[in-house]
XYZ file of C-alpha atoms in Angstrom:
585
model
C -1.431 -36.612 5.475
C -5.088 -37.891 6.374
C -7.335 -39.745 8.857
C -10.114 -40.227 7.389
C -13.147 -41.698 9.565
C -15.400 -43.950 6.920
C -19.399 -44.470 7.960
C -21.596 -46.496 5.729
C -25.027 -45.475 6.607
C -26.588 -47.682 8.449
C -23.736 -49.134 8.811
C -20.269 -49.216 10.735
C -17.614 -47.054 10.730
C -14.230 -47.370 10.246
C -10.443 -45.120 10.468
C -7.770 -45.138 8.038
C -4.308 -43.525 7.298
C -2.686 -42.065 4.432
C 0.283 -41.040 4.532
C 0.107 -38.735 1.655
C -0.742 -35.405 0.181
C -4.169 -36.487 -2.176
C -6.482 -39.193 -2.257
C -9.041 -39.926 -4.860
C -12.457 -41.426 -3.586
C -14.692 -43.355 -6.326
C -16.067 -46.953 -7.450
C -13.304 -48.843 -9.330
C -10.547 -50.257 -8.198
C -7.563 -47.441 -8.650
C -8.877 -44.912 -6.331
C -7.845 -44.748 -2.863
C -11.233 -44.955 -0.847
C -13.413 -47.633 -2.903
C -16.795 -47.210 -2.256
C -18.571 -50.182 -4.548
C -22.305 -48.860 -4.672
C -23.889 -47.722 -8.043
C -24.560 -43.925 -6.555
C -20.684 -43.466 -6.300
C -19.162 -42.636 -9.779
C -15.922 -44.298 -10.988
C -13.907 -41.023 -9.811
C -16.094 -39.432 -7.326
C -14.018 -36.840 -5.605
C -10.541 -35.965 -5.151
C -9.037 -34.207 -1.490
C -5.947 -32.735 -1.298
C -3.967 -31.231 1.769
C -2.366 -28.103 1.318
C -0.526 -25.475 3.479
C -2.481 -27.407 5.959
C -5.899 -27.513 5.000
C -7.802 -30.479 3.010
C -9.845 -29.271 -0.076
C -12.658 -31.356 -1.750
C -12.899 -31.426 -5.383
C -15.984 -33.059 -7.045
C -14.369 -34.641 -9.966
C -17.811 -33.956 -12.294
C -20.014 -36.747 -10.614
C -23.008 -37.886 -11.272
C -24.433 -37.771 -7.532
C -22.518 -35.119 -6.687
C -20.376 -34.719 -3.414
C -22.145 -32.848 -0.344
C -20.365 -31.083 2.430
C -22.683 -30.634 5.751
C -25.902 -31.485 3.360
C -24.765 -29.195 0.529
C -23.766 -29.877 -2.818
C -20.572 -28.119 -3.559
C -20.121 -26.545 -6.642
C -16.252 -25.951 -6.315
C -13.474 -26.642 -4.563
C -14.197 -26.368 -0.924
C -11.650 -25.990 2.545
C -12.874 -28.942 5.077
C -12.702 -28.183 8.507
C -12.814 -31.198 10.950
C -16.056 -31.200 12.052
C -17.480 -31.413 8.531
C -19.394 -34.259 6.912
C -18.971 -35.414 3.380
C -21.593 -36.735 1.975
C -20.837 -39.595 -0.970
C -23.505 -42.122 -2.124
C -24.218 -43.843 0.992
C -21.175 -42.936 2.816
C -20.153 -40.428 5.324
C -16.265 -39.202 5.744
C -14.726 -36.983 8.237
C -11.296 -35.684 7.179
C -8.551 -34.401 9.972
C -4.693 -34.513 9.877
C -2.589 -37.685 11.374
C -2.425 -37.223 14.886
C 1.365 -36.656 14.479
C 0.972 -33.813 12.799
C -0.115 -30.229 13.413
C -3.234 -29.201 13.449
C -4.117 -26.052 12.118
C -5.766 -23.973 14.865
C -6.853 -21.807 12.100
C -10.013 -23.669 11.375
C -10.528 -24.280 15.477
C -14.870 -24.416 15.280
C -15.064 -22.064 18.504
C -12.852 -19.399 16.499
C -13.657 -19.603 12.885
C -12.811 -18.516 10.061
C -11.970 -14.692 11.746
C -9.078 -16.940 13.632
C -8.078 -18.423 11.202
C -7.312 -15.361 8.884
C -5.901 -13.352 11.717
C -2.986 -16.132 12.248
C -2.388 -16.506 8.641
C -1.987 -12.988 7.698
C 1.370 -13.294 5.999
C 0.030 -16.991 4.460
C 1.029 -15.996 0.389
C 5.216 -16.271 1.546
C 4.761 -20.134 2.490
C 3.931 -22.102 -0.500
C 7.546 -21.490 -2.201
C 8.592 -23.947 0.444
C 5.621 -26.356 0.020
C 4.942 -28.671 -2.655
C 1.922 -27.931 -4.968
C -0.336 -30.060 -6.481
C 0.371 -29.524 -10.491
C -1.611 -26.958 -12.600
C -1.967 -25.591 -16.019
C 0.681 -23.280 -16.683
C -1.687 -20.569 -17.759
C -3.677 -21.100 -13.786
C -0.860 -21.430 -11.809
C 2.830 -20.044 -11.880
C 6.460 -22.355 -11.263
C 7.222 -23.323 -7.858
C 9.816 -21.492 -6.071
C 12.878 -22.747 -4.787
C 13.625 -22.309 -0.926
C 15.804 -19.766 -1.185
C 14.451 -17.338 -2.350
C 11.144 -17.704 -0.465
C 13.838 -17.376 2.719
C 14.657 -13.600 1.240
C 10.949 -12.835 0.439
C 9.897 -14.139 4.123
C 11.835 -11.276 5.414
C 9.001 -8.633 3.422
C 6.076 -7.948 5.480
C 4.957 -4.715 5.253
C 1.987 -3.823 7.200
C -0.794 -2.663 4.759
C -4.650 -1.604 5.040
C -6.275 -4.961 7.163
C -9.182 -4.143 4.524
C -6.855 -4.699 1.708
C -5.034 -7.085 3.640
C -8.508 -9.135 3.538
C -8.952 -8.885 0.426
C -5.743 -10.375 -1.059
C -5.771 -13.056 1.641
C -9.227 -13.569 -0.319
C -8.035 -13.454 -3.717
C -5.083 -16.087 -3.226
C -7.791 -18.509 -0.958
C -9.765 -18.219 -4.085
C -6.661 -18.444 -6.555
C -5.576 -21.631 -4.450
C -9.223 -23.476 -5.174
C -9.218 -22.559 -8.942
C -5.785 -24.520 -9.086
C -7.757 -27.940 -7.813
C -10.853 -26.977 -9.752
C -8.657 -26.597 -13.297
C -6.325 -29.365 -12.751
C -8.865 -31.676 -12.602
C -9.464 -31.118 -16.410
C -5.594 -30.816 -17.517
C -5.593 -32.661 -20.753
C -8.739 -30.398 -22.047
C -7.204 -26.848 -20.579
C -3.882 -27.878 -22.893
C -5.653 -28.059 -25.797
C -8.082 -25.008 -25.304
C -7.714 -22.254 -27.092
C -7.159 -18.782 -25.102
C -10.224 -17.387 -25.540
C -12.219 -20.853 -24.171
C -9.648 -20.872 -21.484
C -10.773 -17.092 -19.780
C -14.608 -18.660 -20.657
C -13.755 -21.879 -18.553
C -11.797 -20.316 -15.943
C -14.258 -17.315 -15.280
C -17.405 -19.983 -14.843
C -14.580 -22.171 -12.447
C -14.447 -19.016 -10.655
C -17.769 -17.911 -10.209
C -18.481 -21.768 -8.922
C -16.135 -21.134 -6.560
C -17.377 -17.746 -5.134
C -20.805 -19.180 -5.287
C -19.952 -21.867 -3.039
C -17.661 -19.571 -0.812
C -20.899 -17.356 -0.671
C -23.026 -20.818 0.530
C -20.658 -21.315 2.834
C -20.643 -17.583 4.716
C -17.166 -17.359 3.943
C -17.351 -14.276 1.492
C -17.240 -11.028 3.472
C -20.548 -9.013 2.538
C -18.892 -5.525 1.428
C -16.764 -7.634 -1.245
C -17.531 -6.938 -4.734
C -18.281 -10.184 -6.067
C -17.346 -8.712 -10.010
C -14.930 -6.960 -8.937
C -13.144 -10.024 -7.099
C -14.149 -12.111 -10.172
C -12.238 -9.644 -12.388
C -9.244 -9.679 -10.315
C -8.914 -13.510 -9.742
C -8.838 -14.088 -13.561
C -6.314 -11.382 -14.419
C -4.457 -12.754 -11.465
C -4.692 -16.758 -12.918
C -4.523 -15.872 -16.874
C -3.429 -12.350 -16.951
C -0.878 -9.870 -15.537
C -2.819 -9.386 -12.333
C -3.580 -5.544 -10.922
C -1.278 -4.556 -13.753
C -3.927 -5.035 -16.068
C -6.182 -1.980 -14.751
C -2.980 0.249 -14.932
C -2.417 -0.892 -18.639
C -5.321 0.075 -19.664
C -5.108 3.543 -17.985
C -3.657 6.173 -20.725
C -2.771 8.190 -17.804
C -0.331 5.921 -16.239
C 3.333 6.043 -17.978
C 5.080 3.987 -15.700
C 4.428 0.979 -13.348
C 6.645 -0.111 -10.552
C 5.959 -3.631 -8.469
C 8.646 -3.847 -5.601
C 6.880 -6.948 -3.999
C 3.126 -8.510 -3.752
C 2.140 -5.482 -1.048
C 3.475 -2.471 -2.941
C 2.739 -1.000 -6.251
C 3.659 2.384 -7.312
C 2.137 4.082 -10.236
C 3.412 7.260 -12.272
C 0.374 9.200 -13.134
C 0.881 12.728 -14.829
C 4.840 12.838 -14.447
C 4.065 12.172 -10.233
C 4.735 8.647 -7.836
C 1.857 7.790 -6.059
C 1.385 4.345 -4.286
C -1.097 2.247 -5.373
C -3.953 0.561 -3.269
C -3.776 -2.425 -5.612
C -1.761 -5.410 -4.639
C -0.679 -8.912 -5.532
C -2.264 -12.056 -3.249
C 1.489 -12.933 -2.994
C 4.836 -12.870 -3.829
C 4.346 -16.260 -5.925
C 1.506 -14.273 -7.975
C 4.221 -11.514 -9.108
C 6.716 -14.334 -10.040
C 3.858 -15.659 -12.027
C 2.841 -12.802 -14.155
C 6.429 -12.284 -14.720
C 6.738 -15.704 -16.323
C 3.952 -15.143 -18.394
C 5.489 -11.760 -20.073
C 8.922 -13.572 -20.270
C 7.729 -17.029 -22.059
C 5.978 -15.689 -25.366
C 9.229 -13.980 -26.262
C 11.549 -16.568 -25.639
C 13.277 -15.400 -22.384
C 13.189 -17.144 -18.873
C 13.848 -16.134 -15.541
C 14.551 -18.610 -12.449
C 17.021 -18.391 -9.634
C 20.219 -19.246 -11.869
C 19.205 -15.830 -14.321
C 17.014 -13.957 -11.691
C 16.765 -10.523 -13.642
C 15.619 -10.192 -17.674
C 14.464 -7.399 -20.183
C 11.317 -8.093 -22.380
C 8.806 -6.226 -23.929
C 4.427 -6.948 -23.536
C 2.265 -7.380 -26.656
C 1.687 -4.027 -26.984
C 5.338 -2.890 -27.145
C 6.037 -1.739 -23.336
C 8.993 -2.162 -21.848
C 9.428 -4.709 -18.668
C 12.250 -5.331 -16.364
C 12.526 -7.822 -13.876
C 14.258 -8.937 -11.088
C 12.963 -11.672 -8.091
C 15.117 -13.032 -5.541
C 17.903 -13.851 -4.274
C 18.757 -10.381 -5.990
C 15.412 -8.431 -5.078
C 15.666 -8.918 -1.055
C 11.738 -7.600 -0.694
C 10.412 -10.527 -3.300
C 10.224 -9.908 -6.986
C 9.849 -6.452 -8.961
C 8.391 -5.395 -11.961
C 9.142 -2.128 -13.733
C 6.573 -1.345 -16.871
C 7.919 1.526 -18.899
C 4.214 1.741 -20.960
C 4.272 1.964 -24.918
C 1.863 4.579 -26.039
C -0.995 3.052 -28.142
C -1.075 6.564 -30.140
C 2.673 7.292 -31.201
C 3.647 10.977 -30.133
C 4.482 13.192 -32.639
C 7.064 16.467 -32.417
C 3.697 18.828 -32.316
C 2.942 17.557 -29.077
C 6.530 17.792 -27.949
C 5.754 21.168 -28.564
C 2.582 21.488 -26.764
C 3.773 19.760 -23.699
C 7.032 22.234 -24.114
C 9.346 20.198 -23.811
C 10.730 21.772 -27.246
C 9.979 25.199 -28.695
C 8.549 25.177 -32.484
C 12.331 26.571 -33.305
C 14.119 23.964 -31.775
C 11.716 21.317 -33.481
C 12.355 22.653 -37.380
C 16.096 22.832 -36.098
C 15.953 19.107 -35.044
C 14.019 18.040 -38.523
C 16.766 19.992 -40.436
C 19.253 18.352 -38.248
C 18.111 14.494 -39.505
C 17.316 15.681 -43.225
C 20.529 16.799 -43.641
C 21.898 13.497 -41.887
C 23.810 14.867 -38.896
C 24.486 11.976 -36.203
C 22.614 12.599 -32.840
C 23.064 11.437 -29.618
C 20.327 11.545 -27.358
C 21.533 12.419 -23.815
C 19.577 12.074 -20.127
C 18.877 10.548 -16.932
C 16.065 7.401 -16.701
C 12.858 8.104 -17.458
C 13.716 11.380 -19.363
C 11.873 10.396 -22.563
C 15.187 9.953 -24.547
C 13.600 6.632 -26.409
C 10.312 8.970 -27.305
C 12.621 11.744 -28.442
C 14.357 9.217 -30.213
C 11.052 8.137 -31.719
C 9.860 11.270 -32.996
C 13.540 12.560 -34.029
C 13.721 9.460 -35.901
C 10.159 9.838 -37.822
C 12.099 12.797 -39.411
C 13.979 10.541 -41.929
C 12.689 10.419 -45.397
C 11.115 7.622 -46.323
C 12.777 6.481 -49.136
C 15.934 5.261 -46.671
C 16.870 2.415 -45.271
C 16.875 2.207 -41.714
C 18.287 -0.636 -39.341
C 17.031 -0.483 -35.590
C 19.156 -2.158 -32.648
C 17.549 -2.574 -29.313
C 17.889 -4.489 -26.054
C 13.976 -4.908 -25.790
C 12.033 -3.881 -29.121
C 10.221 -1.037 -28.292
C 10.705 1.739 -31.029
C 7.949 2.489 -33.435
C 9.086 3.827 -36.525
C 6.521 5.122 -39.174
C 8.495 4.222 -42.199
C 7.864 0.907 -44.448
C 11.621 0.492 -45.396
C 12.154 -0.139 -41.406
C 14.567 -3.175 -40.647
C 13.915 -4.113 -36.502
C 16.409 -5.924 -34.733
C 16.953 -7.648 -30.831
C 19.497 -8.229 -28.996
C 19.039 -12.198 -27.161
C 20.321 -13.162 -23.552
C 21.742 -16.914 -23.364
C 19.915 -20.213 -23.032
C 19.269 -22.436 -20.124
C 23.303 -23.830 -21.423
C 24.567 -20.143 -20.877
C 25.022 -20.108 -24.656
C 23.556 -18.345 -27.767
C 23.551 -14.731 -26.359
C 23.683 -11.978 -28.996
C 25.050 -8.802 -28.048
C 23.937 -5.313 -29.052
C 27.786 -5.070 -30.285
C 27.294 -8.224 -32.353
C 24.175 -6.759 -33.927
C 25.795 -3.325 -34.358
C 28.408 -4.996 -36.402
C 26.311 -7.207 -38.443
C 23.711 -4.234 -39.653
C 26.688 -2.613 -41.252
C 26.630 -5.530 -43.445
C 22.923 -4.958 -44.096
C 23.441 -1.890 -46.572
C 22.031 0.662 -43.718
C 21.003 4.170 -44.673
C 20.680 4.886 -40.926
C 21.364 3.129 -38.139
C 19.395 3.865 -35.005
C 20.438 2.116 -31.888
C 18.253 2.353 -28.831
C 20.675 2.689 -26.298
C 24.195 2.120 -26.027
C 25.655 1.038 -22.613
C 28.768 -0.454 -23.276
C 31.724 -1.978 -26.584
C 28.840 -1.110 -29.111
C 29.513 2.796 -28.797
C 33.030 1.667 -31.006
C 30.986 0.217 -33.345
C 28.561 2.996 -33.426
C 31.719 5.767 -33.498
C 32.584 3.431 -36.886
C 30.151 3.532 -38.546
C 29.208 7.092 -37.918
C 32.064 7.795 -39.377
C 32.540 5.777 -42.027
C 29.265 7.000 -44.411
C 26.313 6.183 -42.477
C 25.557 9.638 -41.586
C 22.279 10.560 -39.809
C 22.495 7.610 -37.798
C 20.561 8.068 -33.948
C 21.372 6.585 -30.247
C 20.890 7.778 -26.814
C 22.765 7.220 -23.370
C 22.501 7.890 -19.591
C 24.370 11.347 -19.133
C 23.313 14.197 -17.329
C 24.382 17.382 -19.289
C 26.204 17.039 -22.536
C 29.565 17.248 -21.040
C 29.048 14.136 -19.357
C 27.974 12.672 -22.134
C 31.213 12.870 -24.028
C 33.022 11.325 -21.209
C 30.431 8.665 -21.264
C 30.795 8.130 -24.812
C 34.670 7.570 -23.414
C 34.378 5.380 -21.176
C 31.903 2.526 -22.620
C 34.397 3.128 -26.108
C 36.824 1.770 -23.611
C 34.778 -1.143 -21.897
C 34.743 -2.263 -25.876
C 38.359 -3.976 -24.988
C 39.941 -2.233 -27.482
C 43.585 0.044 -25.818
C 43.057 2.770 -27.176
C 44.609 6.194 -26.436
C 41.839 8.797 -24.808
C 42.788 11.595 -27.824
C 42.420 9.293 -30.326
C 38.822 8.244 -28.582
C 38.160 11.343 -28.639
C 39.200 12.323 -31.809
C 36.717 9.630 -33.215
C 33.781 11.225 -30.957
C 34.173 14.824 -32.236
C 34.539 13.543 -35.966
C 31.582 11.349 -34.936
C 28.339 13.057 -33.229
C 27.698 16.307 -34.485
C 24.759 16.671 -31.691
C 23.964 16.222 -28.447
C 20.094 16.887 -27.402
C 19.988 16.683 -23.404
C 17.123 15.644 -22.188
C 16.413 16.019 -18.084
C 13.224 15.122 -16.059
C 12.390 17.724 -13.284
C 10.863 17.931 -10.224
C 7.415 18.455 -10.879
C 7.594 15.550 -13.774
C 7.715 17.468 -16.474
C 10.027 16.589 -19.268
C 11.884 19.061 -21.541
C 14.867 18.686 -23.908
C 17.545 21.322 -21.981
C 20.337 21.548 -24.583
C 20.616 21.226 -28.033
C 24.688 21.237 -27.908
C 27.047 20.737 -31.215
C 30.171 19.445 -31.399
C 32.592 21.966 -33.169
C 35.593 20.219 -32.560
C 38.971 19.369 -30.749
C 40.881 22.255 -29.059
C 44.040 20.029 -28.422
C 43.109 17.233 -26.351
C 39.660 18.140 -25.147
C 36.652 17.876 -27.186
C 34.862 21.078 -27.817
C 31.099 21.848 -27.415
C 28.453 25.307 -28.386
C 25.142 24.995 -26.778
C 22.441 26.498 -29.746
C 19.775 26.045 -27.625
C 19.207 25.753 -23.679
C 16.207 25.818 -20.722
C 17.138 28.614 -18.432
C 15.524 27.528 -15.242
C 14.035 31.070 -13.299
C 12.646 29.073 -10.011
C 8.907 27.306 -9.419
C 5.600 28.894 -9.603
C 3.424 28.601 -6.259
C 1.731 25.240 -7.650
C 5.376 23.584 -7.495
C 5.845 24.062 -11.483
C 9.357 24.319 -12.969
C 9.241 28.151 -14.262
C 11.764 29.478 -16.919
C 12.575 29.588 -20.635
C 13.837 28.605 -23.959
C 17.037 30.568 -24.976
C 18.628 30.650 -28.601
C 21.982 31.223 -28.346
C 22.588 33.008 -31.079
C 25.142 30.519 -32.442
C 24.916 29.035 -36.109
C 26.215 25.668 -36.458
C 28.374 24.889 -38.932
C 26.411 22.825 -41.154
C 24.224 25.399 -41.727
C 26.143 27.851 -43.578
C 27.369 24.741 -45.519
C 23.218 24.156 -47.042
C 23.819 27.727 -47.443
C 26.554 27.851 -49.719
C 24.817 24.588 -51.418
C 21.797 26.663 -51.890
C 19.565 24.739 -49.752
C 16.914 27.415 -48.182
C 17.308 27.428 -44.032
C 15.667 29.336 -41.439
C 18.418 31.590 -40.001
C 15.978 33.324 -37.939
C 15.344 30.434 -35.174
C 18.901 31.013 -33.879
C 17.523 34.831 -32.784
C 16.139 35.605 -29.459
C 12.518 36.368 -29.481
């Protein structure tokens, strides 16, 4: 909503109204100011009121516009005292006197004021309506309700860092004008043209932020370049962690709080978002390329990055705090079992037992808690089988990374905007068998696909893989129980678990400890039913003796001593086996 005071120099002056959120100022008729002299171009300049504030856009004239005597090169925040200069004219820009004024840009206080009363600024625009932008500049608007649940999130942080992302979105908010202006050319840009365009659109924009005093001197001006873009195009402070080989896991519970894992340890980050509307952005942006959406009516979704890591999300009403991010990261170098071995998580025993295991196609479940390293387990366990097999993959969110070329990948899909076209790990389960599998290798199974799995384990596709949330491998038979029974299927619990013992010949438990170390606990076969309960002989286990003084987990691998059965079977077959890896050193 404007008042716009209008002096021809020279001249008089005059007030008008305008009852609206933009107003374009130029030569031709069309615009909403005309100013008819040949030093005004056809569109001149463009000024929009946002979240209270106006903001001047030079739509690429040939005079230029001029704010106070200065030619901006950007998009630039008005306060009332200042005079824009176009052609011949002079215009002073404040809000109808009905509405409220925004004591922010008061000229006694300044811009200190202004930034101390609008610290918590980056929850409002989900309530506000934004001028359009490119999809790849600016993300969807939120609806009302959920920016009512993220209002409630404001966590006092560093007033340094506090600064800075109050920065970053003030900046983020110009580059929105600045690219919109030049919609129809940003749709048809390529990606690569599109970081070239925006960076220069942002460096305008810090120049003229930098004219105008209004860039604090200890900034980084590359730094804040660097984290604008990734913010606009890219996947925001995410990006840096990414990158980082050290970082395994990434964890955004709102705009204000990032925590990292680094080495097997949480640590909070001092990287943020500029706002809540910034998280749902990036979101979007790793959700779209794969065919997925999330929005208030399906406010949670698994999906996968380029590279292959795996991304859950969740935003509001569900997430109370605004929305989260959790990055399980896909290493760039696949892991092999040697350094399985060198991080000791497995003994070099326990590895030539596991590769015997899959060569001689014995079905293994791969048991733990989250964040475990049952899928990387699964991934190196799975590297085992010889090439010349077929192998079918079933996952929620792609992430395995086989190294064989007969490899058949498949995804599960959630439903369309309709609630239709969903296709269930079960479905895909089932339709693999029809595929001529030599293995099957499902990544996890959560629910009525461990039925399917229990088939066709049993019916000749041996040395198929899968892992599950248990703790110890006791638990994991009762899991394997219970999610046979969420398949809908009546079934009577011995003859469940009569299919499970006849089923998985191993369990390998995997646990996560204390100190973030990782290491497979229990290699456990299944020998059996002993009337109705399904019997289990650990061949290999972690025998925990305490911590060392630096907070390590201290203890040891322990054999046993018990041969599984299969192995005096490729005995009597006269396949050579290692007996001695089931004796204690």
């Amino acid at each position: 909503m404007f008042l716009i005071t209008l002096t021809e120099k020279g001249g008089g002056s005059e007030q008008r109204e305008y009852p609206k959120n933009e107003i374009t100022i130029g030569r031709i008729a069309g615009n909403d100011i005309v100013l008819a002299k040949g030093n005004v171009s056809k569109t001149h300049s463009r000024i929009v009121e946002k979240d209270g504030r106006f903001i001047i856009v030079d739509m690429k004239s040939t005079n230029g516009t001029f704010v106070n005597g200065k030619k901006i090169a950007g998009p630039m925040v008005l306060k009332p005292t200042d005079q824009v200069s176009i052609g011949d004219y002079i215009l002073n820009v404040e809000p109808l006197p009905d509405e409220p004024v925004d004591e922010g840009y008061d000229e006694e206080q300044g811009e200190e004021a202004y930034e101390e009363e609008e610290a918590y600024e980056e929850e409002e625009p989900y309530e506000e309506e934004e001028a359009p932008a490119p999809a790849a500049a600016a993300p969807s608007r939120m609806p009302a309700s959920m920016a009512a649940a993220m209002a409630k999130n404001k966590r006092k942080v560093d007033p340094r860092l506090e600064r800075y992302s109050r920065l970053q979105k003030e900046i983020h908010d110009r580059l929105i004008e600045y690219l919109d202006l030049r919609r129809m050319d940003m749709d048809r840009l390529g990606d690569e043209e599109l970081w070239r365009r925006t960076e220069k659109a942002i460096r305008d924009i810090i120049d003229q932020m930098e004219a105008d005093q209004e860039l604090p001197g200890d900034v980084d001006r590359e730094e804040l370049l660097t984290d604008v873009i990734n913010e606009a195009l890219g996947l925001g402070p995410l990006e840096a962690f990414l990158a980082s080989e050290e970082i395994s896991e990434i964890m955004v519970n709102h705009a204000n709080q990032i925590y990292i894992e680094r080495k097997g340890k949480l640590t909070l980050s001092e990287k943020t978002f500029s706002s809540n509307q910034a998280v749902l952005g990036v979101i979007e942006r790793i959700v779209a390329p794969i065919g997925r959406r999330i929005d208030e009516s399906s406010p949670l979704v698994d999906a996968r990055l380029k590279d292959g890591s795996r991304v859950n999300a969740i935003i509001p009403p569900l997430a109370l705090k605004g929305p989260c991010i959790t990055i399980r990261k896909f290493k760039k170098d696949a892991l092999k079992i040697q350094d399985l071995i060198k991080y000791k998580t497995v003994t070099a025993q326990m590895a030539e037992f596991l590769e015997m295991c899959v060569t001689a196609r014995r079905n293994i479940v791969i048991s733990g808690g989250t964040g475990s390293g049952k899928t990387t387990t699964l991934n190196i366990i799975s590297s085992f089988i010889p090439e010349g097999e077929r192998i079918i993959t079933v996952e929620d969110a792609a992430e395995l990374q086989l190294p064989q070329d007969h490899w058949v990948q498949l995804e599960s899909r959630p439903p369309n905007l309709e609630g239709k076209g969903a296709i269930t790990i079960r479905e895909l389960v089932k339709n693999c068998l029809r595929m001529r599998p030599d293995r099957i290798v499902v990544g996890e199974c959560r629910s009525g696909e461990t039925l399917d799995m229990l088939q066709a384990m049993n019916t000749g596709h041996d040395g198929s893989l899968t892992t599950l949330h248990a703790n110890t491998p006791r638990d994991a038979i009762a899991r394997l129980e219970t999610m046979v029974l969420m398949s809908g299927m009546e079934l009577p619990v011995k003859a469940i678990r009569e299919q499970i013992a006849s089923a998985v010949h191993l369990i390998v438990q995997q646990t996560r400890f204390s100190d973030g170390s990782r290491k497979i606990c229990f290699i456990t076969e299944v020998s059996g039913m002993e009337v109705d309960i399904v019997t289990l002989q650990d061949i290999f286990y972690y025998k925990q003796d305490g911590f060392t003084e630096d907070h390590k987990v201290r203890g040891r691998y322990v054999a046993s001593g018990f041969v599984p059965k299969f192995y005096d079977e490729l005995q009597r077959k006269g396949i050579p086996v290692n007996m001695s890896i089931f004796r204690e050193d």
